[in-house]
Short mmCIF file of N, CA and C in Angstrom, two decimals:
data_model
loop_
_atom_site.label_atom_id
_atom_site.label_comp_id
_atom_site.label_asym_id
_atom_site.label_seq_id
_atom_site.Cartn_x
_atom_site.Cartn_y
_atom_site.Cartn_z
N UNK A 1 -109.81 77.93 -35.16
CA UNK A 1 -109.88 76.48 -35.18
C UNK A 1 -111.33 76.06 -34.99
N UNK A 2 -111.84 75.32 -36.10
CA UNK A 2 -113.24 74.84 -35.49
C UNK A 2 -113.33 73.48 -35.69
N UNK A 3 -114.11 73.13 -34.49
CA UNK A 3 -114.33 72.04 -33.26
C UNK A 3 -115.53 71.38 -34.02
N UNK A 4 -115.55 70.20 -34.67
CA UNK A 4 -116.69 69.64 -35.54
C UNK A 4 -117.02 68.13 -34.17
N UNK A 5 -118.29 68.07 -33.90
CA UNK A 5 -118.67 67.35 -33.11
C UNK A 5 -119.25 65.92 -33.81
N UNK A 6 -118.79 65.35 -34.23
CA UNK A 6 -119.18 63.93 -35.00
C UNK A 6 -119.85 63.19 -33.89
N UNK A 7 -120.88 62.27 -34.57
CA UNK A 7 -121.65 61.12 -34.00
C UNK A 7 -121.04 60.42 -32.61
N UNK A 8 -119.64 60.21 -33.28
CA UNK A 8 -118.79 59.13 -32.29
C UNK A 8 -118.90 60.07 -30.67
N UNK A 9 -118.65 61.56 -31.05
CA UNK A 9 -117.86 62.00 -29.86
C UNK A 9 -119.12 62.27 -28.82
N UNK A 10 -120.54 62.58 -29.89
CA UNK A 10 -121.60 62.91 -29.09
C UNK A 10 -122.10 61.93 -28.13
N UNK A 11 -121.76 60.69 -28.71
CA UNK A 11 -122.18 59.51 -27.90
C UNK A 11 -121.22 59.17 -26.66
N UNK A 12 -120.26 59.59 -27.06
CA UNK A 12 -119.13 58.85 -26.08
C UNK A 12 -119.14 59.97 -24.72
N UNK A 13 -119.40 61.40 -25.16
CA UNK A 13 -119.62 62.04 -24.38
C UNK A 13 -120.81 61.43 -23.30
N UNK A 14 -121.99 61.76 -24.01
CA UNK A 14 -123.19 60.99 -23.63
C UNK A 14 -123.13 59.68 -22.32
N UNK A 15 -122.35 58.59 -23.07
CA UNK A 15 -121.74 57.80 -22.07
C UNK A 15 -121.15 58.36 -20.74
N UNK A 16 -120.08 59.52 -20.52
CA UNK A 16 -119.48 59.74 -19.94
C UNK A 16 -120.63 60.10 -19.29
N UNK A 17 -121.33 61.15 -19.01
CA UNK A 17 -122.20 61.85 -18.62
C UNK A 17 -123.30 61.10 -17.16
N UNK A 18 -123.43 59.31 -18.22
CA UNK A 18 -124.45 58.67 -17.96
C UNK A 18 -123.72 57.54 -16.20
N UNK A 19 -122.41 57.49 -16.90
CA UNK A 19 -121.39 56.90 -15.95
C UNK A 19 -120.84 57.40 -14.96
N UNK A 20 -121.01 59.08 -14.95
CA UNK A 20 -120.96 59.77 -13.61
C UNK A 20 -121.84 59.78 -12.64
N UNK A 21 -123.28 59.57 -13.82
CA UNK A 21 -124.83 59.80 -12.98
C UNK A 21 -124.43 58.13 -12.36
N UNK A 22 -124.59 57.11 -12.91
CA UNK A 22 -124.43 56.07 -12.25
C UNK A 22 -123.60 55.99 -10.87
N UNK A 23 -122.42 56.62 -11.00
CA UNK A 23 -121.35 56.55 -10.11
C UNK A 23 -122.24 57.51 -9.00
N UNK A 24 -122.56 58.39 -8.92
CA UNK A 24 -122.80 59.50 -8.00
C UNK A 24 -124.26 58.74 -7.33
N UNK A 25 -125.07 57.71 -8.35
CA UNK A 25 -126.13 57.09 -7.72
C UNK A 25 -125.88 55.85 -6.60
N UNK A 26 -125.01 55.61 -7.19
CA UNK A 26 -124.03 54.25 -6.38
C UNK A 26 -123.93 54.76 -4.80
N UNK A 27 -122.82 55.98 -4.98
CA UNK A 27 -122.40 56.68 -3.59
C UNK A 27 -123.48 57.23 -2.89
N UNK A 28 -124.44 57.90 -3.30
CA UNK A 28 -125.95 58.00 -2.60
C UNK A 28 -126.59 56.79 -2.03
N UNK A 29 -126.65 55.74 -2.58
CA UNK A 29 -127.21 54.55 -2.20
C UNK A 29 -126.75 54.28 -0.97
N UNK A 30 -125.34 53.46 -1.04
CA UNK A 30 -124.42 52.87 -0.26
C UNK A 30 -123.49 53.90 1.01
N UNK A 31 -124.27 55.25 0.70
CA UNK A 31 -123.65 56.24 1.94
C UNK A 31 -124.35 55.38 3.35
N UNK A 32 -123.42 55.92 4.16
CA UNK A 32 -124.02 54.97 5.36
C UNK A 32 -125.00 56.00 6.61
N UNK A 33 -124.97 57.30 6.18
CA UNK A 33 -126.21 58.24 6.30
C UNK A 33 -127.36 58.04 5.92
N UNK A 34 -127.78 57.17 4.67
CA UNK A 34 -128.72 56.73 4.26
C UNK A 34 -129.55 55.49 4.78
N UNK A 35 -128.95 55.07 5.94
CA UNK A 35 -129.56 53.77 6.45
C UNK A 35 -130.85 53.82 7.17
N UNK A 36 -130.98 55.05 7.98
CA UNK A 36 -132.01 55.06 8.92
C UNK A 36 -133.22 55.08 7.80
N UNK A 37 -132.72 55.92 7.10
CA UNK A 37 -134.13 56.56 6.14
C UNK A 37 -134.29 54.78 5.31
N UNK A 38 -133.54 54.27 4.38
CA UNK A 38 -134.05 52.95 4.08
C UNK A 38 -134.34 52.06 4.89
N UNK A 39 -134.02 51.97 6.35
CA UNK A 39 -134.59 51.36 7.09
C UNK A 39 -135.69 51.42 7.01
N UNK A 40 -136.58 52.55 7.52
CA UNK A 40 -137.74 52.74 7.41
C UNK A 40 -138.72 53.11 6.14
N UNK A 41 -137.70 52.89 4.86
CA UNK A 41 -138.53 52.53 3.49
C UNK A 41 -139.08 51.10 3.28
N UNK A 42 -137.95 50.84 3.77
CA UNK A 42 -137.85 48.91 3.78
C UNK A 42 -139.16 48.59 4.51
N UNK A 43 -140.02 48.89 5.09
CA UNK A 43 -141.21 48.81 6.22
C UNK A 43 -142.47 49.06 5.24
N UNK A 44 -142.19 49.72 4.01
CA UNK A 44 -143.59 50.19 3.91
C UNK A 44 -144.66 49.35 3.30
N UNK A 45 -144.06 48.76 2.62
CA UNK A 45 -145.43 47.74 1.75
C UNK A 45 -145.99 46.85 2.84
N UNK A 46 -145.50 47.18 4.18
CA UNK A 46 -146.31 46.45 5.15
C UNK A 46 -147.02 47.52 6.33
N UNK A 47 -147.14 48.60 5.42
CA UNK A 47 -147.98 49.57 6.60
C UNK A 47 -149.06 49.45 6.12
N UNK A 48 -150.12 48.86 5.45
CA UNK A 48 -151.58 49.05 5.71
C UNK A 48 -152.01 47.55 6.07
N UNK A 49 -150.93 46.70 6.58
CA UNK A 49 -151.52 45.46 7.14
C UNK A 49 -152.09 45.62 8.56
N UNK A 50 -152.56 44.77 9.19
CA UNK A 50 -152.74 45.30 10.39
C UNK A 50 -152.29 44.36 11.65
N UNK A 51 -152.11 45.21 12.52
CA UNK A 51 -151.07 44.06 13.59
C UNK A 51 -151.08 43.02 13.77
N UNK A 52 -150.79 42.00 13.99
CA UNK A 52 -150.84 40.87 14.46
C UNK A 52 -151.44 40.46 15.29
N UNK A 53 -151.85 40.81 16.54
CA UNK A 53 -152.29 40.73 17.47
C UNK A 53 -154.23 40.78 17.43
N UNK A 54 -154.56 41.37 16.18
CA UNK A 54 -155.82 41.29 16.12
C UNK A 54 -156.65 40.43 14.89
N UNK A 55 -156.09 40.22 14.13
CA UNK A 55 -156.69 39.15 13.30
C UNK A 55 -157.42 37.89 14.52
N UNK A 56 -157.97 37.00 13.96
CA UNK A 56 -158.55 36.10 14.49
C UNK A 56 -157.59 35.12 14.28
N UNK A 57 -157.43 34.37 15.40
CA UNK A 57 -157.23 32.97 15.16
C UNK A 57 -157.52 32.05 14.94
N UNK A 58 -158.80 31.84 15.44
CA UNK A 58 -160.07 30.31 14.91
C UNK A 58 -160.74 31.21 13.77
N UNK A 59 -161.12 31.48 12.71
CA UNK A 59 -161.95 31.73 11.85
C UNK A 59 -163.34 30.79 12.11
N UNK A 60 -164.35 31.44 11.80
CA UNK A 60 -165.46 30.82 12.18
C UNK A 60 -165.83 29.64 10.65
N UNK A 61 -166.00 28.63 10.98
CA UNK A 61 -166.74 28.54 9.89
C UNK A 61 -167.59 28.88 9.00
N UNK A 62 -167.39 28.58 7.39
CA UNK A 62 -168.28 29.34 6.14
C UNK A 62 -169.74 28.76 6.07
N UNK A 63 -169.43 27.71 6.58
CA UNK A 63 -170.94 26.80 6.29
C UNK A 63 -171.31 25.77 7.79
N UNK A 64 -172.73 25.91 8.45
CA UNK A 64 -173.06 24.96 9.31
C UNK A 64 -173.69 23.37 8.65
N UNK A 65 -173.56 23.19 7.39
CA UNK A 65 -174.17 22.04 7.38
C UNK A 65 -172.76 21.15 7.32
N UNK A 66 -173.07 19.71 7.71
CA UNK A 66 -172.56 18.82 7.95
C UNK A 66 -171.53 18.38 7.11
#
């Protein structure tokens, strides 16, 4: 018996393939093991700011004339 693989089936396979990866990305995401670690992803685009506590508060003025 031979098994002829047409367009339709390659794609639909394809699909299947793409809808498991989705599914299995879903359950990685939303595992609830995963929180600590996105917790502390969630932080990063604010690690090269610098504390709060040391910026200035009065900025000096740019210019002494009147």
């Amino acid at each position: 018996m031979v098994f002829e693989m047409s367009t339709g089936m390659i794609r639909g396979l394809g699909t299947v393939v793409v809808f498991i990866a989705f599914i299995g990305l879903v359950l990685w995401v939303f595992s609830s093991k995963r929180g600590p670690e996105f917790a502390q992803a969630r932080l990063l685009p604010f690690a090269d700011e610098p504390p709060a506590d040391m910026t200035p508060q009065d900025p000096a003025p740019r210019s002494t004339r009147p």
